[in-house]
Each structure stands twice: as structure tokens, then as C-alpha cells.
Short mmCIF file of N, CA and C in Angstrom, two decimals:
data_model
loop_
_atom_site.label_atom_id
_atom_site.label_comp_id
_atom_site.label_asym_id
_atom_site.label_seq_id
_atom_site.Cartn_x
_atom_site.Cartn_y
_atom_site.Cartn_z
N VAL A 158 25.29 63.72 -122.30
CA VAL A 158 26.58 62.97 -123.41
C VAL A 158 27.60 63.09 -121.87
N VAL A 159 28.34 62.42 -122.01
CA VAL A 159 29.68 62.13 -121.21
C VAL A 159 30.53 62.04 -121.92
N VAL A 160 31.80 63.02 -121.77
CA VAL A 160 32.88 62.55 -122.46
C VAL A 160 34.18 61.15 -122.32
N THR A 161 34.53 60.45 -123.27
CA THR A 161 34.69 59.10 -122.64
C THR A 161 36.17 58.93 -122.50
N GLU A 162 36.80 59.91 -123.69
CA GLU A 162 38.03 59.82 -123.84
C GLU A 162 38.35 61.12 -124.46
N VAL A 163 39.82 61.71 -123.86
CA VAL A 163 40.27 62.80 -124.31
C VAL A 163 41.81 62.50 -125.00
N LEU A 164 41.96 62.74 -126.00
CA LEU A 164 42.99 62.83 -126.86
C LEU A 164 43.94 63.40 -127.26
N GLY A 165 43.58 65.01 -126.96
CA GLY A 165 44.78 65.92 -127.23
C GLY A 165 44.33 66.84 -128.24
N GLY A 166 45.00 67.87 -128.64
CA GLY A 166 44.49 68.46 -129.87
C GLY A 166 43.38 68.93 -130.20
N GLY A 167 42.28 68.60 -129.21
CA GLY A 167 40.68 69.38 -129.39
C GLY A 167 40.21 67.83 -130.01
N ARG A 168 40.89 66.65 -129.64
CA ARG A 168 39.68 65.46 -129.87
C ARG A 168 39.58 64.49 -129.12
N PHE A 169 38.24 64.42 -128.84
CA PHE A 169 37.87 63.83 -128.00
C PHE A 169 36.68 62.71 -128.21
N TYR A 170 36.10 61.73 -127.74
CA TYR A 170 35.27 60.77 -127.92
C TYR A 170 34.48 60.80 -126.38
N ILE A 171 32.69 60.75 -126.99
CA ILE A 171 31.53 61.22 -126.13
C ILE A 171 30.77 60.18 -126.58
N GLN A 172 29.87 59.96 -125.75
CA GLN A 172 28.82 58.95 -125.38
C GLN A 172 27.53 59.36 -125.10
N SER A 173 26.65 59.25 -125.71
CA SER A 173 24.80 59.59 -125.26
C SER A 173 24.64 58.71 -123.87
N VAL A 174 24.37 59.21 -123.17
CA VAL A 174 24.11 58.79 -121.48
C VAL A 174 22.70 58.28 -121.81
N ALA A 175 21.75 58.50 -122.72
CA ALA A 175 20.47 58.25 -122.85
C ALA A 175 20.51 57.04 -123.75
N ASP A 176 21.37 56.33 -124.33
CA ASP A 176 21.29 55.21 -125.51
C ASP A 176 21.14 54.22 -124.59
N LYS A 177 19.83 53.76 -125.02
CA LYS A 177 19.36 52.34 -124.32
C LYS A 177 20.43 51.08 -124.67
N LYS A 178 20.86 51.07 -125.79
CA LYS A 178 22.20 49.79 -126.01
C LYS A 178 22.82 50.15 -124.45
N LEU A 179 23.60 51.09 -124.96
CA LEU A 179 24.72 51.38 -123.34
C LEU A 179 23.97 51.27 -122.24
N ALA A 180 23.05 51.28 -121.84
CA ALA A 180 22.25 51.27 -120.61
C ALA A 180 22.22 49.77 -120.62
N SER A 181 21.98 48.96 -121.29
CA SER A 181 21.84 47.63 -121.23
C SER A 181 22.98 46.79 -121.06
N ILE A 182 23.91 47.61 -121.63
CA ILE A 182 25.27 46.48 -121.75
C ILE A 182 26.04 46.87 -120.12
N GLN A 183 25.66 48.51 -119.88
CA GLN A 183 26.41 48.69 -118.50
C GLN A 183 25.21 47.74 -117.62
N GLN A 184 24.30 47.35 -117.25
CA GLN A 184 23.34 46.34 -116.77
C GLN A 184 23.95 45.13 -116.76
N GLN A 185 24.38 44.68 -117.95
CA GLN A 185 24.76 43.03 -118.31
C GLN A 185 26.20 43.29 -117.35
N LEU A 186 27.27 44.27 -117.80
CA LEU A 186 28.50 44.03 -117.01
C LEU A 186 28.71 44.49 -115.66
N ALA A 187 27.30 45.10 -115.13
CA ALA A 187 27.12 45.60 -113.45
C ALA A 187 26.67 44.16 -113.05
N SER A 188 25.54 43.30 -113.56
CA SER A 188 25.38 41.55 -113.19
C SER A 188 26.28 40.72 -113.30
N LEU A 189 27.24 40.79 -114.16
CA LEU A 189 28.35 39.69 -114.02
C LEU A 189 29.32 39.50 -112.55
N ASN A 190 29.29 38.63 -112.26
CA ASN A 190 30.18 38.32 -111.01
C ASN A 190 31.76 37.60 -111.41
N LEU A 191 32.91 38.67 -111.94
CA LEU A 191 33.54 38.27 -112.07
C LEU A 191 34.87 38.21 -110.96
N GLN A 192 35.11 37.55 -110.50
CA GLN A 192 36.01 36.82 -109.58
C GLN A 192 37.47 36.10 -110.00
N ALA A 193 37.40 36.24 -111.27
CA ALA A 193 39.19 35.65 -111.87
C ALA A 193 39.89 36.41 -111.33
N PRO A 194 40.93 35.62 -110.97
CA PRO A 194 42.20 36.15 -110.73
C PRO A 194 42.56 36.87 -111.78
N SER A 195 43.93 38.14 -111.27
CA SER A 195 44.60 38.97 -111.76
C SER A 195 45.12 37.99 -112.88
N ILE A 196 45.53 38.70 -114.01
CA ILE A 196 46.57 37.97 -115.13
C ILE A 196 47.15 39.02 -115.57
N ILE A 197 47.64 39.81 -114.74
CA ILE A 197 48.51 41.05 -115.19
C ILE A 197 49.89 40.00 -115.77
N GLY A 198 50.38 40.63 -117.07
CA GLY A 198 51.39 40.23 -117.17
C GLY A 198 51.50 39.05 -118.48
N VAL A 199 50.22 38.29 -117.91
CA VAL A 199 49.90 37.16 -119.09
C VAL A 199 49.16 37.58 -120.80
N PHE A 200 48.40 38.53 -119.86
CA PHE A 200 47.20 38.97 -121.08
C PHE A 200 47.66 39.90 -122.11
N SER A 201 48.20 39.61 -123.12
CA SER A 201 48.61 40.64 -123.89
C SER A 201 47.79 41.31 -124.59
N PRO A 202 46.48 42.16 -125.30
CA PRO A 202 45.54 42.29 -126.32
C PRO A 202 45.77 43.16 -127.06
N LYS A 203 46.04 42.76 -128.56
CA LYS A 203 46.12 43.25 -129.63
C LYS A 203 45.23 44.62 -129.49
N LYS A 204 46.26 45.75 -130.47
CA LYS A 204 45.98 46.78 -130.74
C LYS A 204 44.26 47.01 -131.39
N GLY A 205 43.27 47.68 -130.80
CA GLY A 205 41.68 47.93 -131.17
C GLY A 205 41.00 46.72 -130.47
N GLU A 206 41.81 45.54 -130.10
CA GLU A 206 40.88 44.64 -129.74
C GLU A 206 40.03 45.46 -128.50
N ILE A 207 38.85 44.85 -128.48
CA ILE A 207 37.78 45.23 -127.34
C ILE A 207 38.37 43.95 -126.11
N VAL A 208 38.74 44.69 -124.87
CA VAL A 208 38.67 44.15 -123.87
C VAL A 208 37.05 44.45 -122.41
N LEU A 209 37.54 43.60 -121.25
CA LEU A 209 36.99 44.42 -120.06
C LEU A 209 37.89 44.67 -119.13
N ALA A 210 37.67 45.84 -118.56
CA ALA A 210 38.98 46.35 -117.53
C ALA A 210 38.23 47.22 -116.63
N GLN A 211 39.02 46.25 -115.10
CA GLN A 211 38.28 46.71 -113.92
C GLN A 211 38.44 48.25 -113.41
N TYR A 212 37.61 49.30 -113.43
CA TYR A 212 38.11 50.56 -113.04
C TYR A 212 38.44 50.52 -111.44
N THR A 213 39.26 50.81 -110.58
CA THR A 213 39.98 50.61 -109.33
C THR A 213 39.09 51.59 -108.79
N ALA A 214 38.46 52.78 -108.57
CA ALA A 214 37.75 53.79 -107.84
C ALA A 214 36.51 53.10 -107.57
N ASP A 215 35.72 51.99 -108.21
CA ASP A 215 34.39 51.88 -107.55
C ASP A 215 34.62 50.09 -108.24
N ASN A 216 35.43 49.53 -108.35
CA ASN A 216 35.37 48.05 -108.95
C ASN A 216 34.60 47.58 -110.00
N SER A 217 33.96 48.59 -110.74
CA SER A 217 33.24 48.41 -111.60
C SER A 217 34.23 47.65 -113.23
N TRP A 218 33.09 46.95 -113.90
CA TRP A 218 33.88 46.49 -114.87
C TRP A 218 33.60 47.25 -116.30
N ASN A 219 34.15 47.68 -116.97
CA ASN A 219 33.64 48.63 -118.42
C ASN A 219 34.86 48.18 -119.62
N ARG A 220 34.02 48.36 -120.41
CA ARG A 220 34.87 48.09 -121.57
C ARG A 220 36.12 48.86 -122.24
N ALA A 221 36.87 48.34 -122.54
CA ALA A 221 38.13 49.05 -122.64
C ALA A 221 38.72 48.62 -124.44
N MET A 222 39.91 49.56 -124.61
CA MET A 222 40.18 49.37 -126.08
C MET A 222 41.51 49.54 -126.25
#
């Protein structure tokens, strides 16, 4: 189990690292060659919309909300 988000007040989200569906999604994201230019300031996702976000520490792409 991995803590994926801490909301405060004792509330947090976790994810099972043994989940085969999660592993499949992570492999698919890793296989993408996302070379698109940055669109900071142009893209305005709506609340609750699922998007991809690049993690700057290792440049990996991850699902985000």
C-alpha cells in the first residue's frame, strides 16, 4: 500500500501496489513518448477532470486530478 495523497485532518488516499490494473496503467504511461511542448497557462482543466501531469523529479507521467 502506498499513500498517494494527504488531505489533512487525518484524511488520506492510498493505493494498492499489488493491483495488476495499476501496474498496467503505469507501464502504459511509461511507454508513452510524450514530447509535447508545455501548455502552462493555456490548459484549464475542470475540477475532477482526470489529466496527465509530469513529475519533475523523474520526468515520469502520472494520472492527476
